[in-house]
Short mmCIF file of the N, C-alpha and C atoms (twelve columns), coordinates in Angstrom:
data_MODEL
# 
_entry.id   MODEL 
# 
loop_
_atom_site.group_PDB 
_atom_site.id 
_atom_site.type_symbol 
_atom_site.label_atom_id 
_atom_site.label_alt_id 
_atom_site.label_comp_id 
_atom_site.label_asym_id 
_atom_site.label_seq_id 
_atom_site.Cartn_x 
_atom_site.Cartn_y 
_atom_site.Cartn_z 
_atom_site.pdbx_PDB_model_num 
ATOM 1   N N  . MET A 1  0.844   -1.183 0.000   1 
ATOM 2   C CA . MET A 1  0.000   0.000  0.000   1 
ATOM 3   C C  . MET A 1  0.880   1.233  0.000   1 
ATOM 4   N N  . CYS A 2  0.490   2.227  -0.752  1 
ATOM 5   C CA . CYS A 2  1.259   3.457  -0.883  1 
ATOM 6   C C  . CYS A 2  0.602   4.537  -0.032  1 
ATOM 7   N N  . GLN A 3  1.310   5.007  0.996   1 
ATOM 8   C CA . GLN A 3  0.774   6.055  1.849   1 
ATOM 9   C C  . GLN A 3  1.826   7.101  2.113   1 
ATOM 10  N N  . ALA A 4  1.393   8.310  2.329   1 
ATOM 11  C CA . ALA A 4  2.319   9.370  2.703   1 
ATOM 12  C C  . ALA A 4  3.015   8.973  3.994   1 
ATOM 13  N N  . GLY A 5  4.298   9.227  4.047   1 
ATOM 14  C CA . GLY A 5  5.049   8.921  5.249   1 
ATOM 15  C C  . GLY A 5  5.446   7.469  5.364   1 
ATOM 16  N N  . ARG A 6  5.181   6.661  4.366   1 
ATOM 17  C CA . ARG A 6  5.492   5.235  4.421   1 
ATOM 18  C C  . ARG A 6  6.580   4.834  3.427   1 
ATOM 19  N N  . GLY A 7  7.364   5.798  2.956   1 
ATOM 20  C CA . GLY A 7  8.481   5.466  2.094   1 
ATOM 21  C C  . GLY A 7  8.201   5.542  0.603   1 
ATOM 22  N N  . TRP A 8  7.008   5.893  0.210   1 
ATOM 23  C CA . TRP A 8  6.690   6.049  -1.209  1 
ATOM 24  C C  . TRP A 8  6.629   7.516  -1.536  1 
ATOM 25  N N  . HIS A 9  7.130   7.885  -2.691  1 
ATOM 26  C CA . HIS A 9  7.016   9.257  -3.185  1 
ATOM 27  C C  . HIS A 9  5.864   9.303  -4.175  1 
ATOM 28  N N  . HIS A 10 5.128   10.386 -4.179  1 
ATOM 29  C CA . HIS A 10 3.938   10.531 -5.018  1 
ATOM 30  C C  . HIS A 10 4.230   10.215 -6.482  1 
ATOM 31  N N  . ASP A 11 5.344   10.738 -7.030  1 
ATOM 32  C CA . ASP A 11 5.685   10.479 -8.430  1 
ATOM 33  C C  . ASP A 11 5.930   9.000  -8.686  1 
ATOM 34  N N  . GLN A 12 6.500   8.280  -7.709  1 
ATOM 35  C CA . GLN A 12 6.714   6.837  -7.876  1 
ATOM 36  C C  . GLN A 12 5.379   6.128  -8.036  1 
ATOM 37  N N  . CYS A 13 4.393   6.551  -7.294  1 
ATOM 38  C CA . CYS A 13 3.070   5.930  -7.377  1 
ATOM 39  C C  . CYS A 13 2.439   6.205  -8.730  1 
ATOM 40  N N  . GLU A 14 2.630   7.418  -9.265  1 
ATOM 41  C CA . GLU A 14 2.119   7.725  -10.597 1 
ATOM 42  C C  . GLU A 14 2.779   6.838  -11.629 1 
ATOM 43  N N  . ARG A 15 4.101   6.678  -11.531 1 
ATOM 44  C CA . ARG A 15 4.831   5.869  -12.514 1 
ATOM 45  C C  . ARG A 15 4.419   4.405  -12.455 1 
ATOM 46  N N  . ARG A 16 3.934   3.945  -11.323 1 
ATOM 47  C CA . ARG A 16 3.511   2.548  -11.204 1 
ATOM 48  C C  . ARG A 16 2.131   2.311  -11.810 1 
ATOM 49  N N  . GLY A 17 1.520   3.343  -12.381 1 
ATOM 50  C CA . GLY A 17 0.293   3.156  -13.141 1 
ATOM 51  C C  . GLY A 17 -0.998  3.299  -12.379 1 
ATOM 52  N N  . SER A 18 -0.968  3.897  -11.197 1 
ATOM 53  C CA . SER A 18 -2.192  4.006  -10.415 1 
ATOM 54  C C  . SER A 18 -2.952  5.298  -10.644 1 
ATOM 55  N N  . ILE A 19 -2.297  6.311  -11.196 1 
ATOM 56  C CA . ILE A 19 -2.949  7.584  -11.467 1 
ATOM 57  C C  . ILE A 19 -2.769  7.895  -12.944 1 
ATOM 58  N N  . GLN A 20 -3.875  8.220  -13.612 1 
ATOM 59  C CA . GLN A 20 -3.822  8.505  -15.040 1 
ATOM 60  C C  . GLN A 20 -4.633  9.761  -15.327 1 
ATOM 61  N N  . PRO A 21 -4.039  10.764 -16.003 1 
ATOM 62  C CA . PRO A 21 -4.826  11.961 -16.320 1 
ATOM 63  C C  . PRO A 21 -5.845  11.666 -17.406 1 
ATOM 64  N N  . GLY A 22 -7.070  12.011 -17.150 1 
ATOM 65  C CA . GLY A 22 -8.116  11.856 -18.162 1 
ATOM 66  C C  . GLY A 22 -8.279  10.421 -18.644 1 
ATOM 67  N N  . GLY A 23 -7.890  9.447  -17.843 1 
ATOM 68  C CA . GLY A 23 -8.038  8.048  -18.231 1 
ATOM 69  C C  . GLY A 23 -6.929  7.520  -19.120 1 
ATOM 70  N N  . HIS A 24 -5.886  8.317  -19.363 1 
ATOM 71  C CA . HIS A 24 -4.770  7.902  -20.204 1 
ATOM 72  C C  . HIS A 24 -3.509  7.765  -19.360 1 
ATOM 73  N N  . PRO A 25 -2.661  6.787  -19.667 1 
ATOM 74  C CA . PRO A 25 -1.425  6.632  -18.894 1 
ATOM 75  C C  . PRO A 25 -0.592  7.911  -18.921 1 
ATOM 76  N N  . GLY A 26 -0.014  8.248  -17.794 1 
ATOM 77  C CA . GLY A 26 0.833   9.436  -17.719 1 
ATOM 78  C C  . GLY A 26 0.716   10.111 -16.375 1 
ATOM 79  N N  . ARG A 27 0.970   11.382 -16.343 1 
ATOM 80  C CA . ARG A 27 0.977   12.152 -15.109 1 
ATOM 81  C C  . ARG A 27 -0.350  12.880 -14.883 1 
ATOM 82  N N  . LEU A 28 -0.438  13.485 -13.701 1 
ATOM 83  C CA . LEU A 28 -1.592  14.321 -13.391 1 
ATOM 84  C C  . LEU A 28 -1.622  15.539 -14.303 1 
ATOM 85  N N  . ARG A 29 -2.808  16.010 -14.602 1 
ATOM 86  C CA . ARG A 29 -2.966  17.308 -15.266 1 
ATOM 87  C C  . ARG A 29 -2.894  18.367 -14.181 1 
ATOM 88  N N  . GLY A 30 -2.128  19.408 -14.431 1 
ATOM 89  C CA . GLY A 30 -1.949  20.423 -13.417 1 
ATOM 90  C C  . GLY A 30 -2.502  21.777 -13.819 1 
ATOM 91  N N  . HIS A 31 -2.936  22.517 -12.817 1 
ATOM 92  C CA . HIS A 31 -3.376  23.898 -12.986 1 
ATOM 93  C C  . HIS A 31 -2.602  24.743 -11.975 1 
ATOM 94  N N  . ILE A 32 -1.742  25.613 -12.468 1 
ATOM 95  C CA . ILE A 32 -0.946  26.463 -11.590 1 
ATOM 96  C C  . ILE A 32 -1.805  27.609 -11.077 1 
ATOM 97  N N  . ARG A 33 -1.832  27.752 -9.753  1 
ATOM 98  C CA . ARG A 33 -2.600  28.828 -9.128  1 
ATOM 99  C C  . ARG A 33 -1.746  30.040 -8.791  1 
ATOM 100 N N  . PHE A 34 -0.462  29.801 -8.478  1 
ATOM 101 C CA . PHE A 34 0.370   30.896 -7.998  1 
ATOM 102 C C  . PHE A 34 1.835   30.528 -8.143  1 
ATOM 103 N N  . VAL A 35 2.650   31.488 -8.585  1 
ATOM 104 C CA . VAL A 35 4.100   31.312 -8.653  1 
ATOM 105 C C  . VAL A 35 4.746   32.519 -7.980  1 
ATOM 106 N N  . LEU A 36 5.703   32.253 -7.124  1 
ATOM 107 C CA . LEU A 36 6.435   33.305 -6.427  1 
ATOM 108 C C  . LEU A 36 7.918   33.016 -6.579  1 
ATOM 109 N N  . SER A 37 8.699   34.026 -6.944  1 
ATOM 110 C CA . SER A 37 10.151  33.833 -7.015  1 
ATOM 111 C C  . SER A 37 10.854  34.930 -6.237  1 
ATOM 112 N N  . ASP A 38 11.958  34.539 -5.610  1 
ATOM 113 C CA . ASP A 38 12.781  35.466 -4.845  1 
ATOM 114 C C  . ASP A 38 14.212  34.973 -4.942  1 
ATOM 115 N N  . GLY A 39 15.023  35.677 -5.711  1 
ATOM 116 C CA . GLY A 39 16.403  35.235 -5.909  1 
ATOM 117 C C  . GLY A 39 16.432  33.898 -6.622  1 
ATOM 118 N N  . ASP A 40 17.098  32.916 -6.030  1 
ATOM 119 C CA . ASP A 40 17.202  31.593 -6.651  1 
ATOM 120 C C  . ASP A 40 16.107  30.635 -6.195  1 
ATOM 121 N N  . THR A 41 15.111  31.132 -5.463  1 
ATOM 122 C CA . THR A 41 14.035  30.284 -4.930  1 
ATOM 123 C C  . THR A 41 12.729  30.563 -5.653  1 
ATOM 124 N N  . VAL A 42 12.041  29.491 -6.048  1 
ATOM 125 C CA . VAL A 42 10.746  29.580 -6.721  1 
ATOM 126 C C  . VAL A 42 9.751   28.700 -5.968  1 
ATOM 127 N N  . ALA A 43 8.564   29.220 -5.691  1 
ATOM 128 C CA . ALA A 43 7.485   28.446 -5.072  1 
ATOM 129 C C  . ALA A 43 6.311   28.405 -6.044  1 
ATOM 130 N N  . VAL A 44 5.740   27.219 -6.213  1 
ATOM 131 C CA . VAL A 44 4.608   27.029 -7.117  1 
ATOM 132 C C  . VAL A 44 3.482   26.345 -6.347  1 
ATOM 133 N N  . VAL A 45 2.303   26.953 -6.395  1 
ATOM 134 C CA . VAL A 45 1.096   26.351 -5.818  1 
ATOM 135 C C  . VAL A 45 0.259   25.875 -6.992  1 
ATOM 136 N N  . TRP A 46 -0.081  24.586 -6.995  1 
ATOM 137 C CA . TRP A 46 -0.839  24.053 -8.132  1 
ATOM 138 C C  . TRP A 46 -1.781  22.950 -7.691  1 
ATOM 139 N N  . ASP A 47 -2.787  22.707 -8.525  1 
ATOM 140 C CA . ASP A 47 -3.769  21.642 -8.301  1 
ATOM 141 C C  . ASP A 47 -3.580  20.591 -9.380  1 
ATOM 142 N N  . GLY A 48 -3.703  19.335 -8.995  1 
ATOM 143 C CA . GLY A 48 -3.596  18.244 -9.950  1 
ATOM 144 C C  . GLY A 48 -4.880  17.439 -9.998  1 
ATOM 145 N N  . HIS A 49 -5.197  16.944 -11.191 1 
ATOM 146 C CA . HIS A 49 -6.374  16.102 -11.380 1 
ATOM 147 C C  . HIS A 49 -5.998  14.936 -12.277 1 
ATOM 148 N N  . GLY A 50 -6.445  13.766 -11.907 1 
ATOM 149 C CA . GLY A 50 -6.243  12.578 -12.728 1 
ATOM 150 C C  . GLY A 50 -7.337  11.566 -12.443 1 
ATOM 151 N N  . VAL A 51 -7.247  10.440 -13.103 1 
ATOM 152 C CA . VAL A 51 -8.184  9.346  -12.896 1 
ATOM 153 C C  . VAL A 51 -7.363  8.160  -12.392 1 
ATOM 154 N N  . ALA A 52 -7.769  7.602  -11.269 1 
ATOM 155 C CA . ALA A 52 -7.072  6.447  -10.705 1 
ATOM 156 C C  . ALA A 52 -7.396  5.205  -11.529 1 
ATOM 157 N N  . ASN A 53 -6.624  4.136  -11.314 1 
ATOM 158 C CA . ASN A 53 -6.855  2.927  -12.096 1 
ATOM 159 C C  . ASN A 53 -8.163  2.222  -11.726 1 
ATOM 160 N N  . ASP A 54 -8.877  2.742  -10.725 1 
ATOM 161 C CA . ASP A 54 -10.219 2.212  -10.431 1 
ATOM 162 C C  . ASP A 54 -11.304 3.021  -11.142 1 
ATOM 163 N N  . GLY A 55 -10.870 4.000  -11.985 1 
ATOM 164 C CA . GLY A 55 -11.816 4.805  -12.750 1 
ATOM 165 C C  . GLY A 55 -12.360 6.009  -11.999 1 
ATOM 166 N N  . GLN A 56 -12.001 6.171  -10.726 1 
ATOM 167 C CA . GLN A 56 -12.483 7.286  -9.923  1 
ATOM 168 C C  . GLN A 56 -11.498 8.456  -9.993  1 
ATOM 169 N N  . PRO A 57 -11.985 9.685  -9.854  1 
ATOM 170 C CA . PRO A 57 -11.090 10.841 -9.931  1 
ATOM 171 C C  . PRO A 57 -10.148 10.915 -8.732  1 
ATOM 172 N N  . TYR A 58 -9.000  11.518 -8.969  1 
ATOM 173 C CA . TYR A 58 -8.048  11.827 -7.911  1 
ATOM 174 C C  . TYR A 58 -7.666  13.289 -8.067  1 
ATOM 175 N N  . ASP A 59 -7.893  14.060 -7.024  1 
ATOM 176 C CA . ASP A 59 -7.573  15.480 -7.010  1 
ATOM 177 C C  . ASP A 59 -6.703  15.775 -5.794  1 
ATOM 178 N N  . ASN A 60 -5.725  16.656 -5.979  1 
ATOM 179 C CA . ASN A 60 -4.881  17.044 -4.872  1 
ATOM 180 C C  . ASN A 60 -4.314  18.427 -5.147  1 
ATOM 181 N N  . SER A 61 -3.886  19.091 -4.094  1 
ATOM 182 C CA . SER A 61 -3.241  20.399 -4.198  1 
ATOM 183 C C  . SER A 61 -1.809  20.266 -3.715  1 
ATOM 184 N N  . TYR A 62 -0.920  21.034 -4.351  1 
ATOM 185 C CA . TYR A 62 0.509   20.899 -4.102  1 
ATOM 186 C C  . TYR A 62 1.160   22.257 -3.920  1 
ATOM 187 N N  . VAL A 63 2.263   22.279 -3.177  1 
ATOM 188 C CA . VAL A 63 3.170   23.415 -3.113  1 
ATOM 189 C C  . VAL A 63 4.562   22.851 -3.309  1 
ATOM 190 N N  . TRP A 64 5.256   23.337 -4.331  1 
ATOM 191 C CA . TRP A 64 6.641   22.961 -4.586  1 
ATOM 192 C C  . TRP A 64 7.501   24.186 -4.337  1 
ATOM 193 N N  . VAL A 65 8.544   24.031 -3.527  1 
ATOM 194 C CA . VAL A 65 9.516   25.085 -3.291  1 
ATOM 195 C C  . VAL A 65 10.848  24.568 -3.817  1 
ATOM 196 N N  . MET A 66 11.419  25.296 -4.786  1 
ATOM 197 C CA . MET A 66 12.616  24.814 -5.479  1 
ATOM 198 C C  . MET A 66 13.712  25.874 -5.457  1 
ATOM 199 N N  . ARG A 67 14.944  25.401 -5.376  1 
ATOM 200 C CA . ARG A 67 16.097  26.278 -5.525  1 
ATOM 201 C C  . ARG A 67 16.672  26.029 -6.911  1 
ATOM 202 N N  . MET A 68 16.937  27.113 -7.627  1 
ATOM 203 C CA . MET A 68 17.342  27.037 -9.025  1 
ATOM 204 C C  . MET A 68 18.793  27.481 -9.200  1 
ATOM 205 N N  . ALA A 69 19.440  26.915 -10.235 1 
ATOM 206 C CA . ALA A 69 20.770  27.368 -10.658 1 
ATOM 207 C C  . ALA A 69 20.901  27.057 -12.144 1 
ATOM 208 N N  . ALA A 70 21.300  28.038 -12.926 1 
ATOM 209 C CA . ALA A 70 21.474  27.870 -14.372 1 
ATOM 210 C C  . ALA A 70 20.214  27.317 -15.035 1 
ATOM 211 N N  . GLY A 71 19.036  27.750 -14.568 1 
ATOM 212 C CA . GLY A 71 17.778  27.331 -15.172 1 
ATOM 213 C C  . GLY A 71 17.318  25.930 -14.810 1 
ATOM 214 N N  . LYS A 72 17.991  25.292 -13.846 1 
ATOM 215 C CA . LYS A 72 17.621  23.934 -13.440 1 
ATOM 216 C C  . LYS A 72 17.341  23.893 -11.948 1 
ATOM 217 N N  . VAL A 73 16.461  22.975 -11.552 1 
ATOM 218 C CA . VAL A 73 16.175  22.764 -10.137 1 
ATOM 219 C C  . VAL A 73 17.350  22.004 -9.530  1 
ATOM 220 N N  . ILE A 74 17.937  22.563 -8.462  1 
ATOM 221 C CA . ILE A 74 19.051  21.874 -7.801  1 
ATOM 222 C C  . ILE A 74 18.675  21.363 -6.419  1 
ATOM 223 N N  . ASP A 75 17.539  21.807 -5.893  1 
ATOM 224 C CA . ASP A 75 17.059  21.331 -4.604  1 
ATOM 225 C C  . ASP A 75 15.586  21.684 -4.515  1 
ATOM 226 N N  . GLY A 76 14.837  20.921 -3.751  1 
ATOM 227 C CA . GLY A 76 13.424  21.244 -3.623  1 
ATOM 228 C C  . GLY A 76 12.725  20.396 -2.595  1 
ATOM 229 N N  . ILE A 77 11.534  20.834 -2.280  1 
ATOM 230 C CA . ILE A 77 10.663  20.107 -1.362  1 
ATOM 231 C C  . ILE A 77 9.230   20.300 -1.849  1 
ATOM 232 N N  . ALA A 78 8.402   19.291 -1.654  1 
ATOM 233 C CA . ALA A 78 7.013   19.356 -2.107  1 
ATOM 234 C C  . ALA A 78 6.075   19.026 -0.951  1 
ATOM 235 N N  . PHE A 79 4.950   19.703 -0.936  1 
ATOM 236 C CA . PHE A 79 3.908   19.462 0.058   1 
ATOM 237 C C  . PHE A 79 2.612   19.162 -0.685  1 
ATOM 238 N N  . PHE A 80 1.788   18.265 -0.126  1 
ATOM 239 C CA . PHE A 80 0.508   17.935 -0.723  1 
ATOM 240 C C  . PHE A 80 -0.453  17.504 0.354   1 
ATOM 241 N N  . ASP A 81 -1.721  17.361 -0.006  1 
ATOM 242 C CA . ASP A 81 -2.771  16.951 0.921   1 
ATOM 243 C C  . ASP A 81 -2.654  15.447 1.163   1 
ATOM 244 N N  . SER A 82 -2.067  15.062 2.295   1 
ATOM 245 C CA . SER A 82 -1.848  13.640 2.565   1 
ATOM 246 C C  . SER A 82 -3.151  12.891 2.808   1 
ATOM 247 N N  . ILE A 83 -4.206  13.567 3.241   1 
ATOM 248 C CA . ILE A 83 -5.491  12.885 3.439   1 
ATOM 249 C C  . ILE A 83 -6.036  12.430 2.090   1 
ATOM 250 N N  . SER A 84 -5.980  13.308 1.086   1 
ATOM 251 C CA . SER A 84 -6.421  12.936 -0.258  1 
ATOM 252 C C  . SER A 84 -5.556  11.814 -0.817  1 
ATOM 253 N N  . PHE A 85 -4.241  11.943 -0.653  1 
ATOM 254 C CA . PHE A 85 -3.295  10.946 -1.138  1 
ATOM 255 C C  . PHE A 85 -3.536  9.580  -0.489  1 
ATOM 256 N N  . ASN A 86 -3.678  9.556  0.828   1 
ATOM 257 C CA . ASN A 86 -3.915  8.285  1.518   1 
ATOM 258 C C  . ASN A 86 -5.265  7.681  1.147   1 
ATOM 259 N N  . GLY A 87 -6.264  8.550  0.891   1 
ATOM 260 C CA . GLY A 87 -7.571  8.051  0.454   1 
ATOM 261 C C  . GLY A 87 -7.464  7.305  -0.863  1 
ATOM 262 N N  . LEU A 88 -6.622  7.812  -1.764  1 
ATOM 263 C CA . LEU A 88 -6.393  7.127  -3.028  1 
ATOM 264 C C  . LEU A 88 -5.866  5.722  -2.784  1 
ATOM 265 N N  . TRP A 89 -4.878  5.599  -1.902  1 
ATOM 266 C CA . TRP A 89 -4.236  4.296  -1.695  1 
ATOM 267 C C  . TRP A 89 -5.050  3.345  -0.838  1 
ATOM 268 N N  . GLN A 90 -6.120  3.811  -0.251  1 
ATOM 269 C CA . GLN A 90 -7.056  2.915  0.397   1 
ATOM 270 C C  . GLN A 90 -7.972  2.260  -0.627  1 
ATOM 271 N N  . ARG A 91 -8.077  2.890  -1.824  1 
ATOM 272 C CA . ARG A 91 -8.954  2.382  -2.897  1 
ATOM 273 C C  . ARG A 91 -8.216  1.545  -3.918  1 
ATOM 274 N N  . VAL A 92 -6.981  1.877  -4.236  1 
ATOM 275 C CA . VAL A 92 -6.293  1.246  -5.373  1 
ATOM 276 C C  . VAL A 92 -4.947  0.673  -4.967  1 
ATOM 277 N N  . GLU A 93 -4.452  -0.209 -5.781  1 
ATOM 278 C CA . GLU A 93 -3.111  -0.774 -5.645  1 
ATOM 279 C C  . GLU A 93 -2.336  -0.447 -6.910  1 
ATOM 280 N N  . PRO A 94 -1.038  -0.170 -6.809  1 
ATOM 281 C CA . PRO A 94 -0.244  0.062  -8.014  1 
ATOM 282 C C  . PRO A 94 -0.293  -1.144 -8.934  1 
ATOM 283 N N  . ARG A 95 -0.270  -0.887 -10.245 1 
ATOM 284 C CA . ARG A 95 -0.255  -1.968 -11.240 1 
ATOM 285 C C  . ARG A 95 1.159   -2.395 -11.497 1 
# 
């Protein structure tokens, strides 16, 4: 079972085939709500929507804080709604 805080990263769960945007294999569809930059730090607030492999929708909100150098992310941290994430993994298993 994939749960927040249990050693699985959200992207790993997507790659294992449990979340599909619009019913097609791949990543979540995202909608950026807010971007803030200060020096080499960028914060992005966004919402993701996809369809789980059980055919039910999966929605979550995210905040990514990244440190940039030469146009590339060199460090970062991500936050998301763990209740929504854990609810997904109570319904589905990775393929």
